[in-house]
CSV table of C-alpha atoms and ligand atoms in Angstrom, one decimal:
chain,number,residue,atom,x,y,z
O,94,MET,CA,116.0,85.5,73.6
O,95,LEU,CA,116.4,86.0,69.9
O,96,LYS,CA,116.7,89.4,69.4
O,97,GLY,CA,117.4,89.9,65.7
O,98,ILE,CA,114.1,87.9,65.4
O,99,ILE,CA,112.6,90.5,68.1
O,100,ILE,CA,113.7,93.4,66.6
O,101,LYS,CA,112.2,92.6,63.5
O,102,MET,CA,108.8,91.4,64.8
O,103,LYS,CA,106.2,92.4,62.7
O,104,VAL,CA,102.9,91.8,63.9
O,105,LEU,CA,99.6,92.0,62.2
O,106,ILE,CA,96.9,93.0,64.2
O,107,VAL,CA,92.9,92.3,63.6
O,108,ASN,CA,89.9,93.6,65.3
O,109,SER,CA,86.9,91.0,64.4
O,110,GLY,CA,83.4,92.0,64.5
O,111,SER,CA,80.5,90.0,63.0
O,112,SER,CA,80.4,91.4,59.8
O,113,SER,CA,83.6,92.9,59.6
O,114,ILE,CA,87.8,92.8,60.2
O,115,LYS,CA,89.8,96.1,61.2
O,116,TYR,CA,93.5,95.0,60.7
O,117,GLN,CA,97.0,96.8,60.8
O,118,MET,CA,100.4,95.4,60.5
O,119,PHE,CA,102.9,96.6,62.5
O,120,ASP,CA,106.5,96.9,62.2
O,121,MET,CA,107.9,97.0,65.7
O,122,GLU,CA,110.9,97.9,65.1
O,123,ASN,CA,109.8,101.2,64.7
O,124,GLU,CA,106.1,100.8,65.9
O,125,SER,CA,105.5,102.4,62.6
O,126,VAL,CA,102.2,101.0,60.5
O,127,LEU,CA,103.0,99.4,57.5
O,128,ALA,CA,99.6,99.0,56.4
O,129,LYS,CA,95.7,99.2,57.5
O,130,GLY,CA,92.3,98.3,56.7
O,131,LEU,CA,88.9,96.9,57.1
O,132,VAL,CA,86.5,94.3,55.8
O,133,GLU,CA,83.0,95.0,55.6
O,134,ARG,CA,80.0,93.4,55.5
O,135,ILE,CA,80.9,90.1,55.3
O,136,GLY,CA,78.8,87.8,54.9
O,137,LEU,CA,76.5,90.4,52.8
O,138,GLU,CA,75.9,91.2,49.4
O,139,GLY,CA,78.4,94.4,48.5
O,140,ALA,CA,81.2,93.2,51.0
O,141,LEU,CA,84.3,94.9,50.3
O,142,ILE,CA,87.9,94.9,51.7
O,143,THR,CA,89.6,98.2,52.1
O,144,TYR,CA,93.2,98.4,52.1
O,145,GLN,CA,95.8,101.1,52.4
O,146,ALA,CA,99.7,101.1,52.8
O,147,ALA,CA,101.4,103.4,54.7
O,148,GLY,CA,102.2,106.5,52.2
O,149,GLN,CA,100.3,105.5,49.7
O,150,ASP,CA,96.6,105.4,47.7
O,151,LYS,CA,94.0,103.8,49.8
O,152,TYR,CA,92.5,100.8,47.2
O,153,ILE,CA,89.1,98.6,47.8
O,154,LEU,CA,88.3,95.7,46.2
O,155,GLU,CA,84.4,94.9,45.9
O,156,THR,CA,83.9,91.1,45.9
O,157,GLU,CA,82.6,88.3,47.3
O,158,ILE,CA,83.4,87.8,51.3
O,159,PRO,CA,81.1,84.8,52.6
O,160,ASN,CA,83.0,84.3,56.2
O,161,HIS,CA,86.1,85.5,58.3
O,162,GLU,CA,88.3,83.1,56.8
O,163,ILE,CA,88.0,84.4,53.7
O,164,GLY,CA,88.3,87.8,54.9
O,165,ILE,CA,91.5,87.6,56.1
O,166,LYS,CA,92.3,85.2,53.1
O,167,PHE,CA,91.9,89.0,51.1
O,168,VAL,CA,93.9,90.9,54.0
O,169,VAL,CA,97.3,88.3,53.5
O,170,GLU,CA,96.9,88.6,49.7
O,171,SER,CA,96.5,92.3,50.4
O,172,LEU,CA,99.3,92.5,52.5
O,173,THR,CA,101.3,90.5,50.0
O,174,ASP,CA,100.5,92.1,46.7
O,175,ALA,CA,103.3,92.3,44.5
O,176,GLN,CA,102.3,96.3,43.6
O,177,HIS,CA,101.2,97.1,46.5
O,178,GLY,CA,102.0,95.0,49.5
O,179,VAL,CA,104.0,95.4,52.5
O,180,ILE,CA,105.3,92.1,53.3
O,181,ARG,CA,107.1,89.5,50.7
O,182,SER,CA,105.2,86.3,51.9
O,183,MET,CA,103.2,85.6,54.9
O,184,ASP,CA,106.2,83.8,56.6
O,185,GLU,CA,107.1,87.8,58.0
O,186,ILE,CA,104.3,88.2,59.7
O,187,ASN,CA,105.6,87.5,63.4
O,188,ALA,CA,102.4,87.2,65.1
O,189,VAL,CA,98.8,88.1,64.9
O,190,GLY,CA,97.3,90.0,67.6
O,191,HIS,CA,93.8,89.8,68.3
O,192,ARG,CA,91.7,92.6,70.1
O,193,ALA,CA,89.0,90.5,72.4
O,194,VAL,CA,86.8,91.9,74.3
O,195,HIS,CA,85.1,89.5,77.0
O,196,GLY,CA,88.2,87.3,79.1
O,197,GLY,CA,86.5,86.9,82.2
O,198,VAL,CA,89.0,86.2,85.1
O,199,ILE,CA,92.1,86.3,82.4
O,200,ALA,CA,94.2,88.9,83.5
O,201,GLU,CA,96.8,88.9,80.6
O,202,SER,CA,97.1,89.1,77.4
O,203,VAL,CA,97.9,85.4,76.1
O,204,LEU,CA,99.0,83.0,73.3
O,205,ILE,CA,95.8,81.3,72.2
O,206,ASP,CA,95.3,77.7,72.1
O,207,ASP,CA,92.3,75.1,72.5
O,208,ARG,CA,92.1,76.1,76.5
O,209,ILE,CA,92.2,79.8,75.6
O,210,LYS,CA,89.1,79.2,72.9
O,211,GLU,CA,87.3,77.1,75.5
O,212,GLU,CA,87.3,79.7,78.0
O,213,PHE,CA,87.0,82.2,75.8
O,214,GLU,CA,83.9,80.7,74.2
O,215,LYS,CA,82.4,80.4,77.9
O,216,LEU,CA,81.5,83.8,78.4
O,217,PHE,CA,79.8,84.1,74.8
O,218,SER,CA,76.6,84.9,76.8
O,219,LEU,CA,78.4,87.5,78.8
O,220,ALA,CA,80.1,89.5,75.2
O,221,PRO,CA,77.3,88.1,72.6
O,222,LEU,CA,77.7,91.0,70.2
O,223,HIS,CA,81.6,90.6,70.8
O,224,ASN,CA,83.4,87.3,71.7
O,225,PRO,CA,81.1,84.7,69.2
O,226,PRO,CA,82.7,87.1,65.8
O,227,GLY,CA,86.5,87.6,68.2
O,228,LEU,CA,86.6,83.4,68.0
O,229,MET,CA,85.8,83.5,63.8
O,230,GLY,CA,88.9,85.8,63.2
O,231,MET,CA,90.7,83.4,65.8
O,232,ASN,CA,89.9,80.2,64.0
O,233,ALA,CA,89.9,81.8,60.7
O,234,CYS,CA,93.8,83.3,61.3
O,235,GLU,CA,94.8,80.2,62.3
O,236,LYS,CA,93.4,78.5,59.8
O,237,LEU,CA,95.4,80.7,57.2
O,238,MET,CA,98.3,80.7,59.3
O,239,PRO,CA,98.9,77.8,61.0
O,240,ASN,CA,102.4,78.3,62.3
O,241,ILE,CA,102.4,81.8,63.4
O,242,PRO,CA,101.3,82.6,66.9
O,243,GLN,CA,97.8,83.7,67.9
O,244,VAL,CA,97.5,86.3,70.8
O,245,ALA,CA,94.5,87.5,72.3
O,246,VAL,CA,94.3,90.9,74.1
O,247,PHE,CA,91.5,91.0,76.5
O,248,ASP,CA,89.7,94.3,77.0
O,249,THR,CA,88.9,93.2,80.3
O,250,ALA,CA,92.4,91.7,81.2
O,251,PHE,CA,93.6,95.0,82.9
O,252,HIS,CA,91.0,95.8,85.2
O,253,GLN,CA,91.8,92.0,86.8
O,254,THR,CA,93.8,93.5,89.0
O,255,MET,CA,90.5,95.4,91.1
O,256,SER,CA,89.8,94.6,94.5
O,257,PRO,CA,86.7,92.2,95.7
O,258,SER,CA,85.5,95.5,97.1
O,259,ALA,CA,85.7,97.5,94.1
O,260,TYR,CA,84.0,94.4,91.3
O,261,THR,CA,81.8,92.4,94.0
O,262,TYR,CA,77.7,93.1,93.0
O,263,ALA,CA,75.9,93.0,96.7
O,264,LEU,CA,73.8,90.0,95.1
O,265,PRO,CA,73.2,86.5,96.9
O,266,LYS,CA,77.0,85.2,96.7
O,267,GLY,CA,76.1,81.9,95.4
O,268,ILE,CA,74.3,83.4,92.6
O,269,CYS,CA,77.3,85.6,91.7
O,270,GLU,CA,79.5,82.1,92.0
O,271,LYS,CA,77.3,80.2,89.8
O,272,HIS,CA,76.8,82.5,87.3
O,273,LYS,CA,80.1,84.5,87.2
O,274,ILE,CA,78.7,87.5,87.8
O,275,ARG,CA,80.8,90.4,89.1
O,276,ARG,CA,82.4,93.8,87.5
O,277,TYR,CA,84.6,92.9,84.9
O,278,GLY,CA,85.4,96.3,83.4
O,279,PHE,CA,86.2,96.7,79.3
O,280,HIS,CA,88.1,99.3,77.4
O,281,GLY,CA,91.1,98.1,79.3
O,282,THR,CA,93.5,98.5,76.4
O,283,SER,CA,92.9,101.8,75.6
O,284,HIS,CA,92.8,102.8,79.4
O,285,LYS,CA,96.1,100.8,80.1
O,286,PHE,CA,97.3,102.8,77.1
O,287,VAL,CA,96.5,106.6,77.9
O,288,ALA,CA,97.6,106.6,81.7
O,289,ARG,CA,100.9,105.2,80.5
O,290,ARG,CA,101.2,107.9,78.4
O,291,ALA,CA,99.5,110.5,80.5
O,292,ALA,CA,102.4,110.1,83.2
O,293,GLU,CA,105.2,110.0,80.6
O,294,ILE,CA,104.0,113.5,79.3
O,295,THR,CA,102.9,115.3,82.3
O,296,GLY,CA,106.5,113.8,83.9
O,297,LEU,CA,105.0,111.4,86.7
O,298,ASP,CA,106.4,108.3,87.9
O,299,LEU,CA,103.6,105.4,86.8
O,300,ASN,CA,104.4,103.4,89.9
O,301,ASN,CA,103.3,106.4,92.1
O,302,SER,CA,100.3,108.2,90.3
O,303,LYS,CA,97.1,108.6,91.0
O,304,ILE,CA,95.0,108.7,87.3
O,305,VAL,CA,91.7,109.0,86.3
O,306,THR,CA,91.2,108.1,82.6
O,307,CYS,CA,88.1,109.1,80.6
O,308,HIS,CA,87.4,107.0,77.5
O,309,LEU,CA,84.6,109.2,76.2
O,310,GLY,CA,83.4,107.6,72.2
O,311,ASN,CA,80.3,106.0,71.6
O,312,GLY,CA,80.8,103.3,74.4
O,313,ALA,CA,82.2,105.1,77.4
O,314,SER,CA,84.1,104.2,80.8
O,315,ILE,CA,86.0,105.7,83.3
O,316,THR,CA,88.7,103.8,84.6
O,317,ALA,CA,90.7,104.8,88.1
O,318,VAL,CA,94.0,103.7,88.4
O,319,LYS,CA,96.7,103.5,90.8
O,320,ASN,CA,100.2,102.7,90.6
O,321,GLY,CA,99.4,101.9,87.1
O,322,LYS,CA,96.6,99.7,88.1
O,323,SER,CA,93.0,100.0,87.7
O,324,VAL,CA,91.5,99.8,90.9
O,325,ASP,CA,87.9,100.2,89.7
O,326,THR,CA,86.1,101.2,86.7
O,327,SER,CA,82.6,101.8,85.4
O,328,MET,CA,81.6,99.2,83.6
O,329,GLY,CA,80.3,96.3,84.8
O,330,LEU,CA,79.6,92.6,84.0
O,331,THR,CA,78.6,93.9,80.4
O,332,PRO,CA,79.6,97.3,79.0
O,333,LEU,CA,76.1,98.5,79.7
O,334,GLU,CA,76.7,99.5,83.2
O,335,GLY,CA,78.2,103.3,84.6
O,336,LEU,CA,78.3,106.5,82.2
O,337,VAL,CA,75.5,107.7,80.2
O,338,MET,CA,76.6,106.8,76.5
O,339,GLY,CA,75.8,107.2,73.1
O,340,THR,CA,72.8,104.2,73.2
O,341,ARG,CA,73.3,102.6,76.2
O,342,CYS,CA,71.5,103.9,79.5
O,343,GLY,CA,74.2,103.8,82.1
O,344,ASN,CA,73.6,103.4,85.7
O,345,ILE,CA,69.9,103.8,86.3
O,346,ASP,CA,67.7,102.0,89.7
O,347,PRO,CA,67.7,98.3,88.6
O,348,ALA,CA,64.1,98.2,89.6
O,349,ILE,CA,64.0,100.2,85.9
O,350,VAL,CA,64.2,96.8,84.7
O,351,PRO,CA,61.0,94.5,85.7
O,352,PHE,CA,58.9,97.8,86.0
O,353,LEU,CA,59.2,98.7,82.6
O,354,MET,CA,59.1,94.9,81.0
O,355,GLU,CA,55.9,94.8,83.3
O,356,LYS,CA,54.4,98.1,82.2
O,357,GLU,CA,55.5,98.0,78.5
O,358,ASN,CA,55.0,94.4,78.5
O,359,LEU,CA,58.9,93.6,76.8
O,360,ASN,CA,60.8,90.4,76.8
O,361,ILE,CA,64.1,90.4,77.5
O,362,ASP,CA,65.4,91.2,73.8
O,363,GLN,CA,63.2,93.7,74.0
O,364,ILE,CA,64.5,95.4,77.2
O,365,ASN,CA,67.8,94.9,76.4
O,366,GLN,CA,67.7,96.0,72.7
O,367,LEU,CA,66.2,99.3,74.7
O,368,MET,CA,68.6,99.8,77.0
O,369,ASN,CA,71.4,99.1,74.5
O,370,LYS,CA,70.3,101.0,71.2
O,371,LYS,CA,67.5,103.4,72.4
O,372,SER,CA,68.5,105.1,75.7
O,373,GLY,CA,71.7,107.5,76.5
O,374,VAL,CA,72.0,110.5,74.9
O,375,PHE,CA,69.7,109.5,71.5
O,376,GLY,CA,67.6,108.5,73.9
O,377,VAL,CA,67.4,111.5,76.0
O,378,SER,CA,67.6,113.9,73.0
O,379,GLY,CA,65.8,111.9,70.6
O,380,VAL,CA,68.1,113.7,68.2
O,381,SER,CA,71.3,111.3,67.5
O,382,SER,CA,73.8,109.4,69.9
O,383,ASP,CA,76.6,111.2,67.9
O,384,PHE,CA,77.3,114.8,70.2
O,385,ARG,CA,78.1,116.7,67.0
O,386,ASP,CA,74.2,116.2,66.1
O,387,LEU,CA,73.5,117.1,69.5
O,388,GLU,CA,75.6,120.3,69.0
O,389,ALA,CA,74.1,121.5,65.6
O,390,ALA,CA,70.0,120.5,67.6
O,391,ILE,CA,71.3,122.9,70.7
O,392,GLU,CA,71.8,125.4,68.8
O,393,GLU,CA,68.8,125.6,66.8
O,394,GLY,CA,66.6,125.8,70.1
O,395,ASN,CA,66.6,122.1,70.9
O,396,THR,CA,66.0,121.8,74.6
O,397,ASP,CA,65.9,117.9,74.9
O,398,ALA,CA,69.4,118.0,73.0
O,399,GLN,CA,70.4,120.0,75.6
O,400,LEU,CA,69.1,118.1,78.3
O,401,ALA,CA,70.9,114.5,76.8
O,402,ILE,CA,74.1,116.9,77.3
O,403,ASP,CA,73.4,117.6,81.0
O,404,VAL,CA,72.6,114.8,82.0
O,405,TYR,CA,75.8,113.0,80.0
O,406,ILE,CA,78.3,115.8,82.0
O,407,HIS,CA,76.4,114.8,85.4
O,408,CYS,CA,76.8,111.3,85.2
O,409,ALA,CA,80.6,112.1,83.8
O,410,LYS,CA,81.1,114.2,87.3
O,411,LYS,CA,79.8,112.1,89.5
O,412,ILE,CA,82.1,108.9,88.4
O,413,ILE,CA,85.4,111.7,88.7
O,414,GLY,CA,83.9,112.1,91.9
O,415,ALA,CA,83.8,108.7,93.2
O,416,TYR,CA,87.3,107.8,91.8
O,417,ALA,CA,88.7,110.7,93.5
O,418,ALA,CA,87.3,109.2,96.7
O,419,VAL,CA,88.4,106.1,96.0
O,420,LEU,CA,92.2,107.0,94.7
O,421,ASN,CA,92.4,109.8,98.0
O,422,GLY,CA,92.9,112.4,94.9
O,423,VAL,CA,93.7,112.4,91.5
O,424,ASP,CA,97.2,113.2,89.9
O,425,ILE,CA,96.2,113.1,86.0
O,426,LEU,CA,92.7,113.1,84.6
O,427,VAL,CA,93.0,111.9,81.2
O,428,PHE,CA,90.6,112.0,78.2
O,429,THR,CA,91.0,110.2,75.2
O,430,ALA,CA,88.3,108.4,72.2
O,431,GLY,CA,86.0,109.9,70.1
O,432,LEU,CA,84.6,112.6,71.8
O,433,GLY,CA,87.2,112.6,75.2
O,434,GLU,CA,90.0,113.9,72.2
O,435,ASN,CA,87.8,115.6,70.0
O,436,SER,CA,85.4,118.0,72.4
O,437,GLY,CA,87.0,120.7,74.0
O,438,ALA,CA,83.1,121.5,75.2
O,439,ILE,CA,82.4,118.2,76.6
O,440,ARG,CA,85.9,118.5,78.2
O,441,GLU,CA,85.4,122.1,79.5
O,442,LYS,CA,81.6,121.4,81.3
O,443,ILE,CA,82.9,118.2,82.6
O,444,CYS,CA,85.5,119.8,84.4
O,445,GLU,CA,83.5,123.0,85.2
O,446,ASN,CA,83.4,123.5,89.1
O,447,MET,CA,86.0,121.2,89.8
O,448,ASP,CA,88.5,123.6,91.4
O,449,TYR,CA,87.4,121.5,95.0
O,450,LEU,CA,89.2,118.7,93.8
O,451,GLY,CA,92.4,121.1,92.0
O,452,ILE,CA,91.1,120.5,88.5
O,453,ASN,CA,91.4,123.9,86.3
O,454,ILE,CA,91.4,123.6,82.4
O,455,ASP,CA,92.9,126.4,80.2
O,456,LEU,CA,90.1,127.5,78.2
O,457,GLU,CA,92.5,128.3,75.3
O,458,ILE,CA,94.5,125.4,75.4
O,459,ASN,CA,91.6,122.9,75.4
O,460,LYS,CA,90.6,124.0,72.3
O,461,ILE,CA,92.8,121.3,70.9
O,462,ARG,CA,91.1,117.8,69.3
O,463,GLY,CA,92.6,115.0,68.4
O,464,GLU,CA,96.0,115.9,70.1
O,465,GLU,CA,98.3,115.1,72.9
O,466,LYS,CA,98.3,118.2,75.2
O,467,VAL,CA,98.2,119.3,78.9
O,468,VAL,CA,94.9,121.3,78.9
O,469,SER,CA,94.9,122.4,82.6
O,470,THR,CA,96.6,125.7,84.0
O,471,ILE,CA,100.2,125.8,85.8
O,472,ASP,CA,98.6,125.9,88.9
O,473,SER,CA,96.3,123.5,88.7
O,474,SER,CA,97.0,120.5,91.1
O,475,THR,CA,95.5,118.1,89.2
O,476,LYS,CA,96.9,117.7,85.5
O,477,VAL,CA,94.2,117.5,82.9
O,478,VAL,CA,95.8,115.9,79.4
O,479,VAL,CA,93.8,114.8,76.3
O,480,VAL,CA,95.4,111.9,75.3
O,481,PRO,CA,94.8,109.9,71.4
O,482,THR,CA,94.2,106.8,72.1
O,483,ASN,CA,96.1,103.7,70.5
O,484,GLU,CA,94.3,100.5,71.0
O,485,GLU,CA,95.8,98.8,68.0
O,486,LEU,CA,99.6,99.9,69.1
O,487,MET,CA,98.8,98.5,72.5
O,488,ILE,CA,97.8,95.6,71.1
O,489,ALA,CA,100.9,95.0,69.1
O,490,ARG,CA,102.6,95.9,71.7
O,491,GLU,CA,101.1,93.1,74.1
O,492,THR,CA,101.4,90.7,71.2
O,493,LYS,CA,105.2,91.6,71.1
O,494,GLU,CA,105.5,90.9,75.0
O,495,VAL,CA,103.5,87.9,74.7
O,496,LEU,CA,105.9,86.2,72.2
O,497,GLU,CA,109.2,87.7,73.9
O,498,SER,CA,108.1,86.0,77.0
O,499,ILE,CA,107.7,82.5,75.4
O,500,SER,CA,110.8,82.7,72.7
Y,721,ADP,P1,83.5,104.0,69.3
Y,721,ADP,O1,83.3,104.0,70.7
Y,721,ADP,O2,82.8,103.9,68.5
Y,721,ADP,O3,85.2,103.9,68.5
Y,721,ADP,P2,84.7,106.7,68.8
Y,721,ADP,O4,85.9,106.7,69.8
Y,721,ADP,O5,84.9,107.0,67.6
Y,721,ADP,O6,83.8,105.5,69.2
Y,721,ADP,O7,84.0,108.3,69.4
Y,721,ADP,C1,82.5,108.4,68.6
Y,721,ADP,C2,81.9,109.3,69.4
Y,721,ADP,O8,82.9,110.9,69.5
Y,721,ADP,C3,80.9,109.8,67.8
Y,721,ADP,O9,79.7,109.3,68.1
Y,721,ADP,C4,80.4,111.4,68.5
Y,721,ADP,O10,79.8,111.6,69.8
Y,721,ADP,C5,82.1,111.7,68.9
Y,721,ADP,N1,83.0,112.7,68.5
Y,721,ADP,C6,84.2,112.6,67.4
Y,721,ADP,N2,84.6,113.4,67.3
Y,721,ADP,C7,83.5,114.3,67.8
Y,721,ADP,C8,83.7,116.1,67.9
Y,721,ADP,N3,84.9,116.4,67.1
Y,721,ADP,N4,83.0,117.0,68.2
Y,721,ADP,C9,82.1,116.3,69.4
Y,721,ADP,N5,81.9,115.1,69.3
Y,721,ADP,C10,82.8,114.1,68.4
């Protein structure tokens, strides 16, 4: 192995959306972020790129960005800029790590080649909002940086350790095989990152642990992690299943779908739109998908906002309870992502009346936001830990590992 190259490795992380590219440049010698930013409104009027080198002012360039390739070109130009840049030339980038949402049954991070891109493309119908722009990002980087290894890090990969009993839906076998219908799970990069970190913080051996990780952002999922491996997770074939979310309904009686389609005369797009964009706490409250707005509405006496939060909490409790049963106990309960990291009130309500499971929160310590902290009481047999997620760093680590494995 070429130790010198690996120690000095610099990795560019790319997260491509349909009209945006988030990026971060890491120096993996000390896992520091050299620069980061965002390309926005690709293909639209008012496109812009934001760029910020560590410890420097942010700068914004408004320019025409017709496609992802031009977007990536601006990213590389910013990183190598004589005044603001953090590398002298593109050659200093040892690898590019791509966030890839749906990897189907691909179980680990991989070097991107034509076969992987084909696999990824076959999954477009399962992740229509995420996989197509992901592929655009991969193609753009490949074109601009043909000699730099590209690595895909899939949101689904961490969950490939689930057993058939956890990932199989009770639908006719032939239909499931034909359409690759099964539980895949998402947010895997985040669940993996926070489970590891929580074990480190509490001094628990990850390889002999029962951890439940709650990723509560706009999208939200909970995972049961046994001995460092995902054994069950609340999202399914798509990110619609499981928890109540900002605008997604999560678990509902599946019979509601044909019922509503008939009664409201909805087509497939409309029912999808209803369940993905108009439901969740937004749908129940009629106020907002953002919990800060809901809390403000509750202050003003809005009972629908209160109900939305109550439904959310009830659902999260049920899934945690289910995973306590799946794992036969919980050593650590982890909270992460926008809501999990920042809302002491939501953590408190989820953990309320869970002393049967050995979960006891220290209400004072639990007031913290956005920092790593054990928030359970000393005598709580289940440790409750807040761990800010860092999917970009996890992608950078995985990218480095893939590169090391092929060096
Ligand atoms: P995404 O899934 O878009 O990455 P995030 O993980 O950034 O989402 O989470 C965004 C959500 O986190 C917001 O919609 C909001 O509900 C919640 N959130 C963020 N900060 C706070 C806060 N201080 N208090 C309550 N909720 C918060």
